[in-house]
Amino acid sequence: MYVSIVSFQIYNIARETGKVRYYDHIAVISFVLSMLLGPFNYLMYYVYFFPWIYAGVKSIIESYEGTDDE
């Protein structure tokens, strides 16, 4: 239940603040998989680490490139 609430809130915040991009979907899906599979193996809790870093870096790069046009 926690995973569904958090992933729904993350998706809604991303949708309200701008376009939801492919790396946002990757981050949410990796979070859901990590939290669902984590009880079976504690290393699965770290599955979301790299996709979230990737999504954050892509978002920062995109926002930085958007400021050049202004």
Short mmCIF file of C-alpha atoms in Angstrom, two decimals:
data_model
loop_
_atom_site.label_atom_id
_atom_site.label_comp_id
_atom_site.label_asym_id
_atom_site.label_seq_id
_atom_site.Cartn_x
_atom_site.Cartn_y
_atom_site.Cartn_z
CA MET A 1 0.00 0.00 0.00
CA TYR A 2 2.87 2.37 0.85
CA VAL A 3 4.47 1.80 -2.55
CA SER A 4 1.30 2.56 -4.45
CA ILE A 5 0.64 5.77 -2.48
CA VAL A 6 4.18 7.06 -2.87
CA SER A 7 4.42 6.21 -6.57
CA PHE A 8 1.03 7.83 -7.24
CA GLN A 9 2.11 11.00 -5.43
CA ILE A 10 5.45 11.12 -7.27
CA TYR A 11 3.67 10.73 -10.60
CA ASN A 12 1.11 13.43 -9.76
CA ILE A 13 3.78 15.91 -8.67
CA ALA A 14 5.78 15.26 -11.84
CA ARG A 15 2.68 15.63 -14.00
CA GLU A 16 1.64 18.91 -12.35
CA THR A 17 5.09 20.49 -12.55
CA GLY A 18 5.66 19.77 -16.22
CA LYS A 19 5.83 17.04 -18.80
CA VAL A 20 6.47 13.55 -17.54
CA ARG A 21 9.45 12.23 -19.43
CA TYR A 22 10.74 8.71 -20.00
CA TYR A 23 13.32 8.99 -17.23
CA ASP A 24 10.56 9.94 -14.77
CA HIS A 25 8.78 6.70 -15.65
CA ILE A 26 12.01 4.75 -15.23
CA ALA A 27 12.53 6.28 -11.77
CA VAL A 28 8.99 5.50 -10.57
CA ILE A 29 9.03 1.95 -11.96
CA SER A 30 12.42 1.23 -10.39
CA PHE A 31 11.14 2.56 -7.05
CA VAL A 32 8.06 0.33 -7.19
CA LEU A 33 10.10 -2.74 -8.13
CA SER A 34 12.67 -2.02 -5.46
CA MET A 35 10.11 -1.69 -2.70
CA LEU A 36 8.10 -4.71 -3.79
CA LEU A 37 11.11 -7.02 -4.18
CA GLY A 38 13.05 -5.65 -1.21
CA PRO A 39 11.56 -8.00 1.38
CA PHE A 40 12.86 -10.98 -0.62
CA ASN A 41 16.44 -9.69 -0.83
CA TYR A 42 17.73 -6.56 0.88
CA LEU A 43 19.94 -5.70 -2.10
CA MET A 44 16.79 -5.08 -4.15
CA TYR A 45 16.16 -1.96 -2.07
CA TYR A 46 19.10 -0.41 -3.95
CA VAL A 47 17.64 -1.06 -7.42
CA TYR A 48 16.17 2.43 -7.56
CA PHE A 49 19.44 4.20 -6.69
CA PHE A 50 21.00 4.56 -10.17
CA PRO A 51 17.77 5.22 -12.11
CA TRP A 52 16.92 8.03 -9.68
CA ILE A 53 20.38 9.55 -10.10
CA TYR A 54 20.02 9.25 -13.87
CA ALA A 55 16.58 10.91 -13.80
CA GLY A 56 17.85 13.71 -11.59
CA VAL A 57 20.86 14.42 -13.79
CA LYS A 58 18.75 14.35 -16.99
CA SER A 59 16.25 16.71 -15.39
CA ILE A 60 18.97 19.14 -14.33
CA ILE A 61 20.60 19.02 -17.77
CA GLU A 62 17.26 19.60 -19.45
CA SER A 63 16.41 22.55 -17.23
CA TYR A 64 19.88 24.02 -17.76
CA GLU A 65 19.58 23.68 -21.53
CA GLY A 66 16.15 25.31 -21.38
CA THR A 67 17.61 28.46 -19.79
CA ASP A 68 19.95 29.03 -22.77
CA ASP A 69 16.97 29.84 -24.99
CA GLU A 70 15.75 32.66 -22.78
#
